[in-house]
Amino acid sequence: MSFPGAVAYPTLFSPFTLGRLRLPNRFSVPGLTTNYATPDGFVTDALCEYLGARARGGFGLIVTENLGVHPGGRVMPRMVIIDDDRYVAGLARLASAVQRGGGVVVGQLSHAGRQTKSRITGLPLVAPSAIPCPINRETPRALAVDEIQELEQAFVRAAVRLADAGFDGVEIHGAHGYLVGAFLSRYSNRRDDAFGGPLDNRLRFLLDIVDGIQRALGRDFPLIVRLSAREFVPDGLDLPEAIEIARRLRDRGVHALSVSVGVYESFNKLSMVAGEPEGQWLPLAAAIRSATGLPTIGVGRIKRARLAEAALAGGQIDLAAFGRASIADPELPRKVRDGEEARVLWCFGCNVCLGRSARPETICPVNPAVGREATFMPAAAARPVRLAIRGSSFAALTAAWVAAHRGHSVTVHEPGPVLGGLQALRARVPGQEEVGETIEALAARATAAGVRLIRGEPEPGAHDVLWEVRGPAAARGRTVTSYDVLASPGDYARAARAIVTGDDLASAHAALVLADAGVAVELRSPARDIAVDAHPGFREVARRGLSARGATIVTEAGGEPVGSPAADPLLVVAGHDAGTRDGDLNDAYEPGRLAAAVYDAAARAAQLDG
Ligand SMILES: Cc1cc2nc3c(=O)[nH]c(=O)nc-3n(C[C@H](O)[C@H](O)[C@H](O)COP(=O)(O)O)c2cc1C
Ligand code: SF4
């Protein structure tokens, strides 16, 4: 039988031979650190379930998150560590969870170098040179030559442990400015000995590790190297040098390259937020593939089968890595294969999974089951009730889905014109439209569980329990808020000039919407930057969008701007989420608070009983 998705995307669903490995398709999961391990670095059931679910969902190649070859290279407090044989049993469970799900599993070997904190490692930071990472701002100690050789051995021993644990292959994490990448780049490597200076020397650490792994496991043991093809920092790696590195790796017998970009300082390029082009770095992967002839994995906001198929069929890449897309929906490949793309829970590039200010482990407002795949959906309710939810925010649609799964009879009532609560406002912002697809997917997930979506108000007496979504706080007097502008841009687009005051994402987006409509906008943020409540990637995207539309940005703005809601210039102030109230579901514009609202709603629906 041929599946509809396999007909529509024949290359994506075709098998691939990587060294001695036979991959069932071209879907891959790249390294995605989760912080799901134990504090002392052991694999947990949660991690096994997390990766197992992605294998069962159809991802053919699964590269694990970065695994620490040495505690001094720990990047997360609960990172898997592989510096001792006592970790092998847990790693074997992880490998078999993926393999039982039908996936091929590759372990990513990593040491964070200077891009961590000594309070996480419990050890002084080490790096090629004593230059602090501008983000972490902790000065590392430059490694002595014997220490470098010791760390090379740590990588090799870790690879052997992964092979002992039954992994199908290993990937050396040479990207993103971590220790191996830091040696490769002049940006972070200022040594003048055999490990610094000309490329031959900067390559030595990586090539010694490659040689060591091949000596220990044989040249046919599948070995991938991940590189940043551009680092976007002064003296950083760029494509010509990356190609040269890739050629040396090919000559050494490496089986495949995974082509990423960036270091911590240029992190916004690495995991790009909504508003950045999808598949932006595919040309870099294509250049490396064509220069080396090596199987190449491409990454960077690849979430649509159509884009992946075009890149694969067009010869840019051999495997497509779906990073955050696989966090948001572990079943993406299976749904695409079965012609159910409309049901994919689309990652909308919010970067809550990276933000981690509220919770250190991977969480996602689209997929609150992430990291608790086996335990998320609670048992059926003992006494099902009729639940009505007024409002259709992310939290509402999530609560409805969970409650319906548990046997409750659930209706979601949307009095307004569109589904999605505050995120529906965002879907109108230039560059942010994709959140609209996510809202549709959340609604489809709810209806598939039996939820009825109804336009209008809940009917009195037709339910046992009523939950209401708290939207934005009501504006005072005649004040115009960012939410007013986002809800009805047409009402305000006639102003010649507007001053938007606020340091949050919604204010930046309101300014963008007005500027897009031709209004001369000044965005005044009292803080040092704009959109300070959201992931920094959003600041970059919003700044770019505002500048392209001729808007002015003033930061650390003091004083009250002069104008009025009705006159010229139009004055817009920051809207505020309504805050929490017992008995209600919350909503938020900023993704971090949105995630908190979703998690609260899911927990509430999990406990609902008559
Ligand atoms: C939560 C999170 C954790 C990540 N952890 C790793 C990691 O452990 N190793 C790695 O090589 N890259 C890591 N990355 C980078 C991703 O592998 C990927 O290159 C990046 O997110 C871009 O792909 P995407 O747009 O498909 O998400 C991480 C990214 C995210 C969002
Ligand atoms: S948290 Fe946001 S960026 Fe991360 S996977 Fe979920 S939707 Fe995508």
XYZ file of C-alpha atoms and ligand atoms in Angstrom:
649
model
C 0.000 0.000 0.000
C 1.346 3.434 -0.805
C 0.742 6.159 1.738
C -0.539 9.521 0.480
C 2.388 11.379 2.071
C 4.900 9.037 0.505
C 3.371 9.758 -2.891
C 3.401 13.527 -2.323
C 6.918 13.571 -0.841
C 8.721 10.628 -2.408
C 12.282 11.629 -1.493
C 11.410 12.436 2.109
C 9.961 8.960 2.523
C 12.709 7.141 0.650
C 15.283 5.129 2.611
C 18.876 6.281 2.878
C 22.163 4.508 3.409
C 24.505 6.237 5.815
C 27.697 4.207 6.059
C 26.543 0.793 7.192
C 23.217 2.154 8.438
C 19.970 1.853 6.566
C 17.631 4.708 7.479
C 13.927 4.178 6.790
C 13.347 7.751 5.599
C 14.937 11.205 5.508
C 13.302 12.619 8.638
C 15.812 13.202 11.406
C 15.801 14.702 14.868
C 18.891 16.811 15.662
C 20.416 17.138 19.124
C 17.916 18.839 21.431
C 18.980 19.128 25.014
C 16.100 18.429 27.393
C 17.426 18.550 30.945
C 15.424 15.384 31.634
C 18.343 13.344 33.083
C 18.975 12.849 36.798
C 21.109 15.473 38.563
C 24.025 13.037 38.514
C 23.722 12.441 34.781
C 21.791 9.178 34.446
C 19.243 8.512 31.722
C 15.646 8.654 32.992
C 12.447 6.960 31.853
C 11.221 10.401 30.763
C 14.133 10.772 28.364
C 13.630 7.253 26.972
C 9.945 7.932 26.449
C 10.644 11.322 24.900
C 12.969 9.913 22.236
C 11.016 6.671 21.863
C 7.900 8.688 21.025
C 9.769 10.491 18.233
C 10.975 7.179 16.806
C 7.462 5.725 16.936
C 6.228 8.916 15.303
C 8.348 8.109 12.270
C 11.634 9.996 12.592
C 14.134 7.682 10.911
C 17.358 9.053 12.392
C 17.424 10.311 15.936
C 20.475 12.098 17.237
C 20.342 12.384 21.005
C 20.789 15.611 22.852
C 24.351 16.570 23.707
C 25.786 13.976 26.070
C 28.589 15.135 28.331
C 31.890 13.369 27.799
C 33.188 15.023 30.963
C 31.424 16.718 33.905
C 33.441 19.880 33.231
C 31.566 20.171 29.935
C 28.111 19.950 31.472
C 25.789 22.510 29.924
C 22.600 21.712 31.829
C 22.216 20.713 35.462
C 20.432 17.528 34.421
C 22.432 16.528 31.370
C 23.295 12.931 30.534
C 26.937 12.294 31.382
C 28.967 9.452 29.889
C 32.324 9.664 31.583
C 31.996 6.357 33.405
C 30.863 2.810 32.665
C 28.137 3.079 35.296
C 26.143 5.129 32.778
C 26.102 2.399 30.124
C 23.019 0.536 31.367
C 20.886 3.695 31.194
C 22.272 4.570 27.795
C 21.380 1.078 26.592
C 17.775 1.680 27.662
C 17.785 4.948 25.726
C 19.193 3.342 22.585
C 16.719 0.526 22.714
C 13.774 2.902 23.281
C 14.574 4.530 19.942
C 15.322 1.281 18.138
C 12.142 -0.375 19.393
C 10.273 2.604 17.992
C 11.799 1.948 14.570
C 14.483 4.646 14.638
C 18.230 4.608 14.179
C 19.936 6.204 17.176
C 23.109 8.258 17.209
C 24.578 9.671 20.424
C 25.897 13.216 20.378
C 29.273 13.615 22.104
C 29.760 17.026 23.604
C 31.732 19.235 25.934
C 30.432 22.770 26.440
C 33.857 24.376 26.881
C 33.406 28.007 27.899
C 29.706 28.119 26.999
C 28.428 27.029 30.381
C 28.782 28.157 33.971
C 30.982 26.800 36.710
C 27.954 26.671 38.995
C 26.563 24.061 36.556
C 29.783 22.122 36.013
C 31.030 22.387 39.589
C 34.451 22.782 37.982
C 36.357 25.720 36.512
C 35.464 26.339 32.875
C 38.007 25.299 30.262
C 38.492 26.375 26.655
C 41.190 26.672 24.001
C 41.928 30.219 25.195
C 41.083 32.232 28.283
C 38.446 34.340 26.540
C 35.012 34.569 28.147
C 31.906 33.811 26.121
C 30.202 37.222 25.787
C 26.897 35.681 26.849
C 28.007 33.687 29.892
C 30.783 36.142 30.727
C 32.819 33.701 32.776
C 36.501 33.564 31.917
C 37.614 29.993 31.236
C 41.046 28.587 31.837
C 43.080 27.826 28.703
C 43.652 24.088 28.514
C 47.190 22.750 28.808
C 48.279 20.320 26.094
C 48.102 17.269 28.364
C 44.579 18.285 29.386
C 43.586 18.575 25.729
C 44.857 15.079 25.100
C 42.996 13.840 28.153
C 39.764 15.366 26.814
C 40.343 13.786 23.402
C 40.462 10.473 25.211
C 37.272 11.379 27.089
C 35.485 11.776 23.732
C 36.853 8.450 22.521
C 35.957 6.573 25.706
C 32.466 8.082 25.593
C 32.036 6.874 22.000
C 33.056 3.382 23.071
C 30.495 3.472 25.891
C 27.784 4.472 23.424
C 28.782 1.613 21.129
C 28.717 -0.753 24.123
C 25.251 0.548 24.953
C 24.042 -0.417 21.488
C 23.965 2.978 19.797
C 24.005 2.784 16.007
C 26.515 5.602 15.681
C 27.956 8.737 17.240
C 27.983 12.403 16.334
C 30.764 14.701 17.483
C 29.255 18.053 18.431
C 31.642 20.371 16.662
C 29.109 23.185 16.229
C 27.634 26.081 18.194
C 30.839 27.239 19.894
C 31.133 24.309 22.289
C 34.603 22.945 22.989
C 35.259 21.220 19.644
C 33.814 24.152 17.693
C 35.731 26.581 19.906
C 38.994 24.937 18.851
C 38.017 25.210 15.175
C 37.305 28.931 15.267
C 39.699 31.877 15.455
C 36.912 33.666 17.321
C 37.544 31.551 20.404
C 40.926 29.942 19.714
C 43.913 32.297 20.038
C 46.479 29.646 20.899
C 49.904 29.758 19.351
C 50.813 26.111 19.905
C 49.972 22.968 17.926
C 46.237 23.447 18.667
C 45.874 27.053 17.502
C 46.742 29.366 14.637
C 46.452 27.892 11.126
C 43.464 25.700 10.320
C 45.586 22.543 10.451
C 46.275 23.266 14.103
C 42.740 24.347 14.985
C 41.517 21.091 13.438
C 43.855 18.948 15.501
C 41.538 18.452 18.482
C 38.640 17.321 16.269
C 40.758 15.115 14.015
C 42.480 13.488 16.998
C 39.029 12.605 18.335
C 37.939 11.254 14.944
C 41.100 9.162 14.675
C 40.713 7.900 18.221
C 37.106 6.842 17.672
C 38.012 5.077 14.448
C 40.898 3.271 16.131
C 38.653 2.176 18.971
C 35.526 1.251 17.025
C 36.691 0.702 13.462
C 36.388 2.988 10.460
C 32.992 1.623 9.589
C 31.422 2.620 12.912
C 28.977 5.345 11.810
C 30.433 8.737 12.649
C 28.795 12.107 12.005
C 30.301 15.507 12.750
C 28.150 18.548 13.418
C 29.606 21.876 12.336
C 28.609 25.520 12.296
C 29.095 26.580 8.694
C 28.843 30.237 9.713
C 29.282 31.664 13.173
C 28.196 35.275 12.545
C 30.841 36.691 14.913
C 34.124 38.530 14.296
C 36.844 36.046 13.270
C 34.243 33.288 13.368
C 33.949 30.392 10.969
C 32.480 31.125 7.585
C 31.551 28.923 4.671
C 34.948 28.687 2.891
C 36.693 27.527 6.065
C 33.799 25.241 6.961
C 34.113 23.630 3.531
C 37.803 23.063 4.122
C 37.057 21.478 7.504
C 34.391 19.320 5.891
C 36.828 18.123 3.208
C 39.358 17.099 5.851
C 36.654 15.187 7.676
C 35.635 13.429 4.478
C 39.257 12.477 3.830
C 39.418 11.080 7.362
C 36.455 8.791 6.681
C 33.658 10.594 8.536
C 30.331 9.281 7.213
C 28.123 12.366 7.298
C 28.032 16.038 8.224
C 25.330 17.882 10.066
C 25.422 21.509 8.982
C 24.233 24.042 11.521
C 25.228 27.642 12.246
C 26.050 29.968 15.096
C 27.603 30.115 18.544
C 26.055 31.380 21.782
C 26.731 34.974 20.815
C 24.800 34.513 17.576
C 22.199 32.234 19.055
C 19.326 33.919 17.258
C 20.599 32.415 14.015
C 20.761 28.940 15.484
C 17.201 28.366 16.653
C 15.360 31.014 14.720
C 12.066 32.443 15.931
C 8.930 32.983 13.864
C 9.552 35.757 11.397
C 12.871 34.308 10.238
C 12.778 32.483 6.907
C 12.164 28.746 7.000
C 15.094 26.656 5.785
C 17.367 29.683 5.658
C 20.591 27.709 6.060
C 19.939 25.057 3.440
C 22.257 26.777 0.919
C 25.135 26.374 3.395
C 24.440 22.661 3.713
C 24.166 22.419 -0.064
C 27.556 24.083 -0.542
C 29.197 21.666 1.882
C 27.468 18.692 0.320
C 28.565 19.671 -3.150
C 32.159 20.352 -2.051
C 32.542 17.063 -0.182
C 30.063 14.632 -1.691
C 29.320 13.532 1.880
C 25.811 12.763 3.116
C 24.627 16.014 4.639
C 21.988 16.836 7.221
C 20.343 20.245 6.881
C 18.634 22.134 9.694
C 17.053 25.469 10.547
C 13.321 26.006 10.792
C 12.487 23.017 8.647
C 8.997 22.018 9.656
C 7.089 21.511 6.443
C 7.344 18.363 4.376
C 7.121 20.478 1.236
C 10.268 22.421 2.103
C 12.154 19.288 3.158
C 11.138 17.450 -0.005
C 12.295 20.324 -2.217
C 15.674 20.473 -0.460
C 16.131 16.707 -0.647
C 14.952 16.294 -4.215
C 16.928 19.361 -5.282
C 20.150 17.831 -3.971
C 20.768 20.386 -1.216
C 20.722 17.826 1.584
C 20.338 14.085 2.185
C 18.506 14.215 5.502
C 16.246 16.910 6.923
C 16.538 17.681 10.634
C 13.307 18.766 12.265
C 14.390 20.222 15.600
C 11.697 22.129 17.398
C 9.134 20.736 14.974
C 9.812 17.344 16.577
C 9.340 18.765 20.070
C 5.956 20.207 19.137
C 4.788 17.069 17.366
C 6.567 13.730 17.804
C 4.248 12.230 15.209
C 4.928 14.706 12.444
C 6.355 12.133 9.973
C 3.558 9.652 10.554
C 0.897 12.324 10.105
C 2.533 13.565 6.909
C 2.807 10.002 5.640
C -0.857 9.331 6.324
C -2.003 12.506 4.592
C -2.855 14.151 7.918
C -0.734 17.267 7.640
C -3.712 19.309 8.754
C -3.347 17.598 12.138
C 0.332 18.362 12.653
C 0.855 20.367 15.835
C 2.990 23.045 14.281
C 5.908 24.521 16.141
C 5.410 28.262 15.803
C 8.980 29.275 16.596
C 8.299 30.751 20.045
C 11.498 29.432 21.693
C 9.922 28.701 25.045
C 11.789 25.389 24.816
C 14.979 27.431 24.917
C 13.887 30.167 27.298
C 13.655 27.990 30.367
C 13.403 30.880 32.759
C 10.372 29.414 34.464
C 11.239 25.725 34.086
C 14.655 24.377 33.278
C 13.481 21.357 31.289
C 12.053 21.377 27.773
C 8.457 22.558 27.780
C 6.259 23.600 24.872
C 2.940 25.483 24.782
C 1.855 23.459 21.752
C 2.733 20.094 23.234
C 2.494 20.047 27.031
C 2.983 16.270 26.929
C 6.626 16.715 25.957
C 8.900 14.951 28.414
C 6.010 13.113 30.050
C 4.736 11.197 27.048
C 3.932 8.061 29.028
C 2.202 9.782 31.916
C 0.667 12.968 30.548
C -2.827 11.787 29.701
C -4.586 10.880 32.945
C -7.138 8.124 33.409
C -10.770 8.617 32.457
C -12.848 10.648 34.887
C -14.881 8.601 37.365
C -17.883 10.916 36.957
C -17.853 12.719 33.603
C -19.381 16.200 33.510
C -20.575 18.650 30.885
C -17.769 21.213 30.677
C -18.219 24.497 28.821
C -15.201 26.693 28.177
C -15.760 30.297 27.211
C -12.897 31.424 25.001
C -10.604 29.521 22.677
C -7.076 30.426 23.746
C -4.246 27.879 23.649
C -5.069 27.074 27.283
C -8.762 26.612 26.490
C -8.117 24.308 23.541
C -5.609 22.308 25.585
C -7.908 21.940 28.592
C -10.754 20.936 26.285
C -8.626 18.267 24.603
C -7.474 16.744 27.898
C -10.940 16.852 29.459
C -12.578 15.280 26.402
C -9.967 12.538 26.380
C -10.965 11.752 29.924
C -14.579 11.257 28.951
C -16.062 14.645 29.772
C -18.517 16.203 27.360
C -16.783 19.421 26.336
C -17.850 22.491 24.408
C -15.611 25.448 23.607
C -17.505 28.688 22.998
C -15.815 31.500 21.129
C -17.832 34.719 21.305
C -15.367 36.544 19.032
C -14.790 36.201 15.307
C -11.710 33.942 15.439
C -10.256 31.108 17.476
C -7.022 31.403 19.416
C -7.413 34.094 22.087
C -4.480 36.486 22.270
C -2.432 34.384 19.858
C -5.030 35.093 17.188
C -3.975 38.751 17.455
C -0.447 37.757 16.793
C -1.413 35.863 13.655
C -2.065 39.274 12.052
C 1.421 40.601 12.704
C 3.677 40.573 9.643
C 5.933 37.525 9.891
C 3.957 35.916 12.719
C 1.137 34.481 10.626
C 2.203 30.870 11.160
C 0.717 30.855 14.650
C -2.633 30.718 12.847
C -1.797 27.201 11.636
C -0.922 26.187 15.174
C -4.264 27.459 16.441
C -6.034 25.426 13.762
C -4.035 22.359 14.770
C -4.913 22.801 18.449
C -8.566 23.115 17.491
C -8.301 19.994 15.316
C -6.688 18.077 18.187
C -9.568 19.080 20.455
C -12.292 18.188 17.970
C -10.638 14.844 17.218
C -11.009 14.099 20.944
C -14.720 14.917 20.749
C -14.771 18.608 21.707
C -17.468 20.714 20.038
C -16.408 24.208 18.954
C -19.292 26.661 19.049
C -19.448 30.288 17.923
C -21.073 32.458 20.560
C -21.755 32.367 24.283
C -22.351 29.239 26.371
C -26.022 28.628 26.980
C -27.027 28.923 30.636
C -27.934 25.558 32.131
C -26.362 23.539 29.324
C -23.275 22.653 31.340
C -22.265 21.458 34.791
C -18.960 23.323 34.875
C -18.002 26.592 33.192
C -14.433 27.781 32.755
C -13.740 31.203 31.305
C -10.610 32.421 29.609
C -9.187 35.592 31.057
C -8.152 37.823 28.181
C -6.345 41.154 28.442
C -7.117 43.466 31.326
C -9.714 46.050 30.320
C -8.170 49.328 29.234
C -8.774 52.326 31.438
C -10.806 55.215 30.038
C -10.062 56.075 26.447
C -6.577 54.628 26.496
C -5.644 52.600 23.417
C -3.606 49.515 24.263
C -1.340 47.378 22.138
C -4.031 44.685 22.254
C -6.633 47.118 20.886
C -4.350 47.851 17.954
C -3.603 44.183 17.347
C -7.298 43.277 17.560
C -8.489 45.939 15.113
C -5.556 47.369 13.196
C -7.913 48.941 10.657
C -9.410 51.189 13.345
C -6.053 52.816 13.994
C -4.311 52.636 10.652
C -5.687 56.000 9.558
C -3.492 57.877 12.047
C -0.617 59.744 10.426
C 1.660 59.210 13.418
C 1.646 56.949 16.452
C 3.705 56.632 19.602
C 3.621 53.148 21.119
C 4.960 52.953 24.654
C 5.882 49.560 26.072
C 8.797 47.199 26.530
C 6.917 43.995 25.765
C 6.423 41.831 22.696
C 2.811 42.912 22.164
C 3.852 46.586 22.086
C 6.568 45.850 19.539
C 4.059 43.943 17.441
C 1.425 46.688 17.713
C 4.043 49.151 16.487
C 4.899 46.803 13.638
C 1.273 46.426 12.593
C 0.810 50.206 12.538
C 4.051 50.779 10.668
C 3.012 48.131 8.178
C -0.189 50.085 7.563
C 1.839 53.188 6.704
C 1.612 54.986 10.058
C 4.779 56.865 11.092
C 5.553 55.000 14.318
C 7.787 55.670 17.266
C 8.185 52.698 19.614
C 9.272 53.921 23.035
C 10.498 51.253 25.410
C 11.258 52.250 28.989
C 13.669 49.287 29.129
C 17.084 48.859 27.532
C 15.601 46.903 24.661
C 12.257 46.156 23.088
C 10.171 43.001 23.595
C 12.144 42.240 26.727
C 9.636 39.645 27.903
C 10.213 37.378 24.883
C 13.121 35.366 23.523
C 15.862 37.696 22.185
C 15.248 36.394 18.673
C 11.949 38.289 18.657
C 13.745 41.541 19.428
C 15.957 41.101 16.409
C 13.043 40.230 14.127
C 10.861 43.081 15.418
C 13.668 45.622 15.132
C 14.325 44.539 11.580
C 10.633 44.729 10.682
C 10.217 48.139 12.283
C 13.304 49.614 10.628
C 12.265 48.242 7.245
C 8.990 50.132 7.659
C 10.633 53.389 8.694
C 9.640 53.223 12.366
C 11.802 54.779 15.069
C 12.801 52.893 18.203
C 13.680 54.706 21.427
C 14.919 52.626 24.347
C 15.236 53.700 27.983
C 12.570 56.204 27.062
C 11.486 58.446 29.928
C 8.681 60.964 30.277
C 5.130 60.851 29.037
C 4.658 61.239 25.297
C 2.262 64.001 24.290
C -0.770 63.128 22.195
C -4.122 61.467 22.653
C -5.925 58.289 21.689
C -8.057 60.186 19.222
C -5.593 62.689 17.859
C -2.235 62.998 16.198
C -0.039 61.366 17.244
C -2.059 58.363 18.298
C -0.866 57.198 21.713
C -0.765 53.473 22.382
C 0.191 51.961 25.728
C 1.144 48.409 26.663
C -1.803 46.106 27.225
C -1.710 43.780 30.201
C -2.739 40.170 30.535
C -5.632 39.908 32.939
C -3.624 37.951 35.476
C -4.862 34.862 37.211
C -8.102 34.319 39.066
C -9.293 31.089 40.624
C -11.730 29.264 38.420
C -10.513 30.814 35.169
C -8.133 29.788 32.437
C -5.408 32.240 31.557
C -4.202 33.593 28.282
C -1.071 35.473 27.343
C 0.565 37.046 24.347
C 4.173 36.416 25.358
C 5.046 32.750 24.772
C 6.519 32.036 28.218
C 3.392 33.144 30.051
C 1.343 31.411 27.380
C 3.114 28.145 28.194
C 2.401 28.619 31.899
C -1.288 29.133 31.072
C -1.332 25.977 28.945
C 0.348 23.866 31.617
C -2.051 25.129 34.295
C -5.016 24.397 32.044
C -3.818 20.872 31.292
C -3.325 20.190 35.004
C -6.781 21.493 35.766
C -8.418 19.355 33.103
C -6.485 16.359 34.396
C -8.167 16.741 37.785
C -11.693 17.540 36.667
C -14.241 15.078 38.010
C -17.940 15.309 38.743
C 15.646 23.210 23.147
C 16.807 23.080 22.220
C 17.894 22.331 22.596
C 18.968 22.160 21.716
N 19.993 21.330 22.072
C 20.945 21.016 21.165
C 21.891 19.987 21.443
O 21.868 19.351 22.495
N 22.808 19.712 20.488
C 22.835 20.369 19.286
O 23.679 20.079 18.448
N 21.938 21.336 19.001
C 20.983 21.655 19.890
N 20.007 22.566 19.559
C 19.965 23.119 18.194
C 19.055 22.248 17.325
O 19.595 20.975 17.114
C 18.793 22.874 15.942
O 20.007 22.996 15.268
C 18.132 24.226 16.014
O 17.075 24.247 16.945
C 17.579 24.640 14.651
O 16.681 23.675 14.188
P 15.073 23.862 14.260
O 14.788 25.192 13.662
O 14.542 22.729 13.457
O 14.699 23.805 15.695
C 18.956 22.791 20.445
C 17.863 23.575 20.094
C 16.793 23.709 20.954
C 15.609 24.502 20.508
S 8.333 25.695 22.633
Fe 7.801 26.968 20.848
S 9.672 26.872 19.599
Fe 9.848 25.231 21.071
S 8.980 23.479 20.021
Fe 7.307 24.376 21.157
S 6.312 25.770 19.711
Fe 8.321 25.273 18.883
